[in-house]
Amino acid sequence: MAKEPKQHHTYVRIVEASLKLFNESGERNISTNHIAQYLDISPGNLYYHFANKDEIIVQLFKRYSRDLLGYLSQTPLPRTVEDAVGYMQGVYDVMWQYRFLFSDVNTLLLRSTELLGEHNEFTRERIAPLLIRLLEQMQDLGMVKIDAVGMRDLSVNMWLITKYWLDFDRSVEGVDGSGEYGAAAKQRGVRRTLSLLRPYLQGSHLARFDELMAQGG
């Protein structure tokens, strides 16, 4: 298991360089030797902090979890359809920063029991209640009409789309991870995730939703 982070300069550099390299070239194409070479440190120096690449990935997943939970906890819940679009854009912005995690995510999970445990706890104990709270807020404001069973199913489906969207979109579009692609991929993801809300939107909220989707926003 990786040593507990103590803001050691080299430890932090390894984590940040790994994120950059994984995002740019794909995790499968980057080894610990590539990371050490990029940082101009010895492999032994890297192994002092991390026994293998999977330990680095676990720390990056913890960072992603912290950043996403921070966003979800600190951002006011949507009160309008426009707010819902902006709210979801923020979610995709966080995920894009850690996009390598969502490329063949199941392979990563199968490879590391520690990562699998972190992922399952994060999804079940942290994300699910926040999504339910989002839908309850929209229900209380009269934006949607949905029963408890539908709310639970919708929260799961919204998370499934969001979690796998970047990998799916990349396979369809067949382009690299450039900034231009990133902005377009995130926007498509926002639209696809929010499309799940459409059957439950009420009155003027539905009309405004359709207007925003037609505008691409």
PDB file of N, CA and C in Angstrom, residues 71-137:
ATOM      1  N   TYR A  71     -17.413  19.601  -4.990  1.00  0.00           N
ATOM      2  CA  TYR A  71     -18.269  20.359  -5.897  1.00  0.00           C
ATOM      3  C   TYR A  71     -19.747  20.126  -5.570  1.00  0.00           C
ATOM      4  N   LEU A  72     -20.129  18.874  -5.420  1.00  0.00           N
ATOM      5  CA  LEU A  72     -21.535  18.548  -5.167  1.00  0.00           C
ATOM      6  C   LEU A  72     -22.022  19.075  -3.826  1.00  0.00           C
ATOM      7  N   SER A  73     -21.129  19.117  -2.849  1.00  0.00           N
ATOM      8  CA  SER A  73     -21.513  19.563  -1.511  1.00  0.00           C
ATOM      9  C   SER A  73     -21.591  21.082  -1.402  1.00  0.00           C
ATOM     10  N   GLN A  74     -20.753  21.778  -2.182  1.00  0.00           N
ATOM     11  CA  GLN A  74     -20.658  23.229  -2.049  1.00  0.00           C
ATOM     12  C   GLN A  74     -21.500  23.992  -3.062  1.00  0.00           C
ATOM     13  N   THR A  75     -21.892  23.347  -4.146  1.00  0.00           N
ATOM     14  CA  THR A  75     -22.659  24.027  -5.181  1.00  0.00           C
ATOM     15  C   THR A  75     -24.141  24.015  -4.835  1.00  0.00           C
ATOM     16  N   PRO A  76     -24.796  25.172  -4.866  1.00  0.00           N
ATOM     17  CA  PRO A  76     -26.238  25.195  -4.561  1.00  0.00           C
ATOM     18  C   PRO A  76     -27.012  24.294  -5.515  1.00  0.00           C
ATOM     19  N   LEU A  77     -28.023  23.609  -4.988  1.00  0.00           N
ATOM     20  CA  LEU A  77     -28.847  22.749  -5.826  1.00  0.00           C
ATOM     21  C   LEU A  77     -29.631  23.593  -6.828  1.00  0.00           C
ATOM     22  N   PRO A  78     -29.882  23.061  -8.021  1.00  0.00           N
ATOM     23  CA  PRO A  78     -30.590  23.831  -9.054  1.00  0.00           C
ATOM     24  C   PRO A  78     -31.996  24.228  -8.632  1.00  0.00           C
ATOM     25  N   ARG A  79     -32.374  25.442  -9.020  1.00  0.00           N
ATOM     26  CA  ARG A  79     -33.731  25.920  -8.782  1.00  0.00           C
ATOM     27  C   ARG A  79     -34.465  26.183 -10.102  1.00  0.00           C
ATOM     28  N   THR A  80     -33.737  26.132 -11.204  1.00  0.00           N
ATOM     29  CA  THR A  80     -34.324  26.325 -12.529  1.00  0.00           C
ATOM     30  C   THR A  80     -33.684  25.324 -13.475  1.00  0.00           C
ATOM     31  N   VAL A  81     -34.254  25.206 -14.675  1.00  0.00           N
ATOM     32  CA  VAL A  81     -33.669  24.326 -15.682  1.00  0.00           C
ATOM     33  C   VAL A  81     -32.275  24.827 -16.071  1.00  0.00           C
ATOM     34  N   GLU A  82     -32.113  26.139 -16.162  1.00  0.00           N
ATOM     35  CA  GLU A  82     -30.786  26.691 -16.469  1.00  0.00           C
ATOM     36  C   GLU A  82     -29.772  26.298 -15.405  1.00  0.00           C
ATOM     37  N   ASP A  83     -30.208  26.356 -14.138  1.00  0.00           N
ATOM     38  CA  ASP A  83     -29.327  25.946 -13.045  1.00  0.00           C
ATOM     39  C   ASP A  83     -28.927  24.477 -13.186  1.00  0.00           C
ATOM     40  N   ALA A  84     -29.881  23.641 -13.596  1.00  0.00           N
ATOM     41  CA  ALA A  84     -29.603  22.206 -13.732  1.00  0.00           C
ATOM     42  C   ALA A  84     -28.543  21.959 -14.796  1.00  0.00           C
ATOM     43  N   VAL A  85     -28.610  22.722 -15.889  1.00  0.00           N
ATOM     44  CA  VAL A  85     -27.605  22.589 -16.944  1.00  0.00           C
ATOM     45  C   VAL A  85     -26.232  22.980 -16.413  1.00  0.00           C
ATOM     46  N   GLY A  86     -26.166  24.124 -15.733  1.00  0.00           N
ATOM     47  CA  GLY A  86     -24.884  24.561 -15.174  1.00  0.00           C
ATOM     48  C   GLY A  86     -24.349  23.607 -14.127  1.00  0.00           C
ATOM     49  N   TYR A  87     -25.244  23.071 -13.316  1.00  0.00           N
ATOM     50  CA  TYR A  87     -24.860  22.115 -12.275  1.00  0.00           C
ATOM     51  C   TYR A  87     -24.208  20.876 -12.895  1.00  0.00           C
ATOM     52  N   MET A  88     -24.841  20.360 -13.936  1.00  0.00           N
ATOM     53  CA  MET A  88     -24.305  19.160 -14.573  1.00  0.00           C
ATOM     54  C   MET A  88     -23.012  19.460 -15.330  1.00  0.00           C
ATOM     55  N   GLN A  89     -22.894  20.650 -15.879  1.00  0.00           N
ATOM     56  CA  GLN A  89     -21.649  21.029 -16.534  1.00  0.00           C
ATOM     57  C   GLN A  89     -20.489  21.002 -15.549  1.00  0.00           C
ATOM     58  N   GLY A  90     -20.747  21.434 -14.317  1.00  0.00           N
ATOM     59  CA  GLY A  90     -19.716  21.394 -13.295  1.00  0.00           C
ATOM     60  C   GLY A  90     -19.267  19.981 -12.971  1.00  0.00           C
ATOM     61  N   VAL A  91     -20.213  19.052 -12.952  1.00  0.00           N
ATOM     62  CA  VAL A  91     -19.873  17.647 -12.710  1.00  0.00           C
ATOM     63  C   VAL A  91     -18.939  17.136 -13.804  1.00  0.00           C
ATOM     64  N   TYR A  92     -19.287  17.414 -15.044  1.00  0.00           N
ATOM     65  CA  TYR A  92     -18.452  16.952 -16.161  1.00  0.00           C
ATOM     66  C   TYR A  92     -17.099  17.648 -16.186  1.00  0.00           C
ATOM     67  N   ASP A  93     -17.040  18.889 -15.729  1.00  0.00           N
ATOM     68  CA  ASP A  93     -15.751  19.583 -15.656  1.00  0.00           C
ATOM     69  C   ASP A  93     -14.802  18.863 -14.699  1.00  0.00           C
ATOM     70  N   VAL A  94     -15.330  18.437 -13.553  1.00  0.00           N
ATOM     71  CA  VAL A  94     -14.503  17.706 -12.593  1.00  0.00           C
ATOM     72  C   VAL A  94     -14.057  16.381 -13.192  1.00  0.00           C
ATOM     73  N   MET A  95     -14.966  15.663 -13.806  1.00  0.00           N
ATOM     74  CA  MET A  95     -14.630  14.359 -14.367  1.00  0.00           C
ATOM     75  C   MET A  95     -13.599  14.474 -15.476  1.00  0.00           C
ATOM     76  N   TRP A  96     -13.678  15.549 -16.263  1.00  0.00           N
ATOM     77  CA  TRP A  96     -12.719  15.727 -17.355  1.00  0.00           C
ATOM     78  C   TRP A  96     -11.292  15.876 -16.824  1.00  0.00           C
ATOM     79  N   GLN A  97     -11.142  16.457 -15.658  1.00  0.00           N
ATOM     80  CA  GLN A  97      -9.812  16.605 -15.071  1.00  0.00           C
ATOM     81  C   GLN A  97      -9.179  15.250 -14.760  1.00  0.00           C
ATOM     82  N   TYR A  98     -10.015  14.232 -14.581  1.00  0.00           N
ATOM     83  CA  TYR A  98      -9.534  12.882 -14.255  1.00  0.00           C
ATOM     84  C   TYR A  98     -10.025  11.879 -15.304  1.00  0.00           C
ATOM     85  N   ARG A  99     -10.059  12.300 -16.540  1.00  0.00           N
ATOM     86  CA  ARG A  99     -10.735  11.532 -17.587  1.00  0.00           C
ATOM     87  C   ARG A  99     -10.146  10.153 -17.828  1.00  0.00           C
ATOM     88  N   PHE A 100      -8.882   9.933 -17.500  1.00  0.00           N
ATOM     89  CA  PHE A 100      -8.307   8.612 -17.724  1.00  0.00           C
ATOM     90  C   PHE A 100      -9.036   7.555 -16.902  1.00  0.00           C
ATOM     91  N   LEU A 101      -9.588   7.967 -15.749  1.00  0.00           N
ATOM     92  CA  LEU A 101     -10.305   7.021 -14.891  1.00  0.00           C
ATOM     93  C   LEU A 101     -11.544   6.451 -15.564  1.00  0.00           C
ATOM     94  N   PHE A 102     -12.060   7.158 -16.562  1.00  0.00           N
ATOM     95  CA  PHE A 102     -13.315   6.749 -17.194  1.00  0.00           C
ATOM     96  C   PHE A 102     -13.102   6.147 -18.573  1.00  0.00           C
ATOM     97  N   SER A 103     -11.866   5.817 -18.876  1.00  0.00           N
ATOM     98  CA  SER A 103     -11.554   5.085 -20.092  1.00  0.00           C
ATOM     99  C   SER A 103     -11.304   3.633 -19.700  1.00  0.00           C
ATOM    100  N   ASP A 104     -12.223   2.760 -20.053  1.00  0.00           N
ATOM    101  CA  ASP A 104     -12.143   1.348 -19.672  1.00  0.00           C
ATOM    102  C   ASP A 104     -12.084   1.205 -18.152  1.00  0.00           C
ATOM    103  N   VAL A 105     -13.023   1.878 -17.489  1.00  0.00           N
ATOM    104  CA  VAL A 105     -13.025   1.924 -16.028  1.00  0.00           C
ATOM    105  C   VAL A 105     -13.139   0.537 -15.409  1.00  0.00           C
ATOM    106  N   ASN A 106     -13.879  -0.362 -16.029  1.00  0.00           N
ATOM    107  CA  ASN A 106     -14.062  -1.693 -15.439  1.00  0.00           C
ATOM    108  C   ASN A 106     -12.762  -2.476 -15.376  1.00  0.00           C
ATOM    109  N   THR A 107     -11.899  -2.293 -16.354  1.00  0.00           N
ATOM    110  CA  THR A 107     -10.594  -2.960 -16.320  1.00  0.00           C
ATOM    111  C   THR A 107      -9.773  -2.476 -15.133  1.00  0.00           C
ATOM    112  N   LEU A 108      -9.800  -1.184 -14.891  1.00  0.00           N
ATOM    113  CA  LEU A 108      -9.087  -0.639 -13.747  1.00  0.00           C
ATOM    114  C   LEU A 108      -9.622  -1.226 -12.445  1.00  0.00           C
ATOM    115  N   LEU A 109     -10.931  -1.332 -12.334  1.00  0.00           N
ATOM    116  CA  LEU A 109     -11.542  -1.827 -11.099  1.00  0.00           C
ATOM    117  C   LEU A 109     -11.204  -3.289 -10.856  1.00  0.00           C
ATOM    118  N   LEU A 110     -11.191  -4.073 -11.914  1.00  0.00           N
ATOM    119  CA  LEU A 110     -10.878  -5.492 -11.776  1.00  0.00           C
ATOM    120  C   LEU A 110      -9.415  -5.714 -11.412  1.00  0.00           C
ATOM    121  N   ARG A 111      -8.571  -4.762 -11.759  1.00  0.00           N
ATOM    122  CA  ARG A 111      -7.137  -4.907 -11.551  1.00  0.00           C
ATOM    123  C   ARG A 111      -6.721  -4.591 -10.128  1.00  0.00           C
ATOM    124  N   SER A 112      -7.538  -3.835  -9.413  1.00  0.00           N
ATOM    125  CA  SER A 112      -7.141  -3.381  -8.083  1.00  0.00           C
ATOM    126  C   SER A 112      -8.303  -3.529  -7.107  1.00  0.00           C
ATOM    127  N   THR A 113      -8.160  -4.399  -6.128  1.00  0.00           N
ATOM    128  CA  THR A 113      -9.213  -4.573  -5.131  1.00  0.00           C
ATOM    129  C   THR A 113      -9.363  -3.320  -4.274  1.00  0.00           C
ATOM    130  N   GLU A 114      -8.258  -2.628  -4.045  1.00  0.00           N
ATOM    131  CA  GLU A 114      -8.344  -1.394  -3.255  1.00  0.00           C
ATOM    132  C   GLU A 114      -9.140  -0.331  -4.002  1.00  0.00           C
ATOM    133  N   LEU A 115      -8.881  -0.208  -5.306  1.00  0.00           N
ATOM    134  CA  LEU A 115      -9.623   0.758  -6.105  1.00  0.00           C
ATOM    135  C   LEU A 115     -11.093   0.368  -6.185  1.00  0.00           C
ATOM    136  N   LEU A 116     -11.374  -0.919  -6.331  1.00  0.00           N
ATOM    137  CA  LEU A 116     -12.753  -1.388  -6.389  1.00  0.00           C
ATOM    138  C   LEU A 116     -13.504  -1.016  -5.114  1.00  0.00           C
ATOM    139  N   GLY A 117     -12.850  -1.208  -3.970  1.00  0.00           N
ATOM    140  CA  GLY A 117     -13.479  -0.859  -2.706  1.00  0.00           C
ATOM    141  C   GLY A 117     -13.730   0.628  -2.591  1.00  0.00           C
ATOM    142  N   GLU A 118     -12.746   1.426  -2.980  1.00  0.00           N
ATOM    143  CA  GLU A 118     -12.906   2.886  -2.950  1.00  0.00           C
ATOM    144  C   GLU A 118     -14.059   3.312  -3.853  1.00  0.00           C
ATOM    145  N   HIS A 119     -14.108   2.725  -5.044  1.00  0.00           N
ATOM    146  CA  HIS A 119     -15.125   3.091  -6.031  1.00  0.00           C
ATOM    147  C   HIS A 119     -16.528   2.736  -5.529  1.00  0.00           C
ATOM    148  N   ASN A 120     -16.692   1.533  -5.011  1.00  0.00           N
ATOM    149  CA  ASN A 120     -18.016   1.094  -4.566  1.00  0.00           C
ATOM    150  C   ASN A 120     -18.509   1.914  -3.375  1.00  0.00           C
ATOM    151  N   GLU A 121     -17.605   2.215  -2.450  1.00  0.00           N
ATOM    152  CA  GLU A 121     -17.986   3.019  -1.293  1.00  0.00           C
ATOM    153  C   GLU A 121     -18.368   4.429  -1.736  1.00  0.00           C
ATOM    154  N   PHE A 122     -17.613   4.974  -2.657  1.00  0.00           N
ATOM    155  CA  PHE A 122     -17.879   6.317  -3.170  1.00  0.00           C
ATOM    156  C   PHE A 122     -19.241   6.384  -3.855  1.00  0.00           C
ATOM    157  N   THR A 123     -19.520   5.403  -4.698  1.00  0.00           N
ATOM    158  CA  THR A 123     -20.783   5.403  -5.445  1.00  0.00           C
ATOM    159  C   THR A 123     -21.978   5.171  -4.534  1.00  0.00           C
ATOM    160  N   ARG A 124     -21.874   4.179  -3.673  1.00  0.00           N
ATOM    161  CA  ARG A 124     -23.017   3.772  -2.851  1.00  0.00           C
ATOM    162  C   ARG A 124     -23.266   4.733  -1.692  1.00  0.00           C
ATOM    163  N   GLU A 125     -22.203   5.138  -1.001  1.00  0.00           N
ATOM    164  CA  GLU A 125     -22.363   5.915   0.228  1.00  0.00           C
ATOM    165  C   GLU A 125     -22.326   7.419   0.014  1.00  0.00           C
ATOM    166  N   ARG A 126     -21.722   7.867  -1.068  1.00  0.00           N
ATOM    167  CA  ARG A 126     -21.545   9.310  -1.254  1.00  0.00           C
ATOM    168  C   ARG A 126     -22.389   9.863  -2.397  1.00  0.00           C
ATOM    169  N   ILE A 127     -22.261   9.251  -3.584  1.00  0.00           N
ATOM    170  CA  ILE A 127     -22.919   9.807  -4.763  1.00  0.00           C
ATOM    171  C   ILE A 127     -24.427   9.569  -4.746  1.00  0.00           C
ATOM    172  N   ALA A 128     -24.858   8.354  -4.446  1.00  0.00           N
ATOM    173  CA  ALA A 128     -26.287   8.032  -4.494  1.00  0.00           C
ATOM    174  C   ALA A 128     -27.137   8.979  -3.647  1.00  0.00           C
ATOM    175  N   PRO A 129     -26.773   9.246  -2.386  1.00  0.00           N
ATOM    176  CA  PRO A 129     -27.602  10.167  -1.597  1.00  0.00           C
ATOM    177  C   PRO A 129     -27.643  11.583  -2.163  1.00  0.00           C
ATOM    178  N   LEU A 130     -26.535  12.040  -2.760  1.00  0.00           N
ATOM    179  CA  LEU A 130     -26.506  13.387  -3.321  1.00  0.00           C
ATOM    180  C   LEU A 130     -27.404  13.496  -4.548  1.00  0.00           C
ATOM    181  N   LEU A 131     -27.446  12.448  -5.355  1.00  0.00           N
ATOM    182  CA  LEU A 131     -28.333  12.466  -6.520  1.00  0.00           C
ATOM    183  C   LEU A 131     -29.799  12.444  -6.090  1.00  0.00           C
ATOM    184  N   ILE A 132     -30.114  11.669  -5.072  1.00  0.00           N
ATOM    185  CA  ILE A 132     -31.483  11.654  -4.551  1.00  0.00           C
ATOM    186  C   ILE A 132     -31.852  13.037  -4.023  1.00  0.00           C
ATOM    187  N   ARG A 133     -30.933  13.680  -3.337  1.00  0.00           N
ATOM    188  CA  ARG A 133     -31.193  15.019  -2.809  1.00  0.00           C
ATOM    189  C   ARG A 133     -31.453  16.014  -3.941  1.00  0.00           C
ATOM    190  N   LEU A 134     -30.704  15.884  -5.033  1.00  0.00           N
ATOM    191  CA  LEU A 134     -30.917  16.741  -6.202  1.00  0.00           C
ATOM    192  C   LEU A 134     -32.327  16.560  -6.759  1.00  0.00           C
ATOM    193  N   LEU A 135     -32.741  15.319  -6.917  1.00  0.00           N
ATOM    194  CA  LEU A 135     -34.063  15.055  -7.479  1.00  0.00           C
ATOM    195  C   LEU A 135     -35.173  15.476  -6.512  1.00  0.00           C
ATOM    196  N   GLU A 136     -34.943  15.300  -5.214  1.00  0.00           N
ATOM    197  CA  GLU A 136     -35.937  15.742  -4.233  1.00  0.00           C
ATOM    198  C   GLU A 136     -36.105  17.250  -4.276  1.00  0.00           C
ATOM    199  N   GLN A 137     -34.990  17.966  -4.461  1.00  0.00           N
ATOM    200  CA  GLN A 137     -35.068  19.425  -4.574  1.00  0.00           C
ATOM    201  C   GLN A 137     -35.906  19.822  -5.783  1.00  0.00           C
TER     202      GLN A 137
END
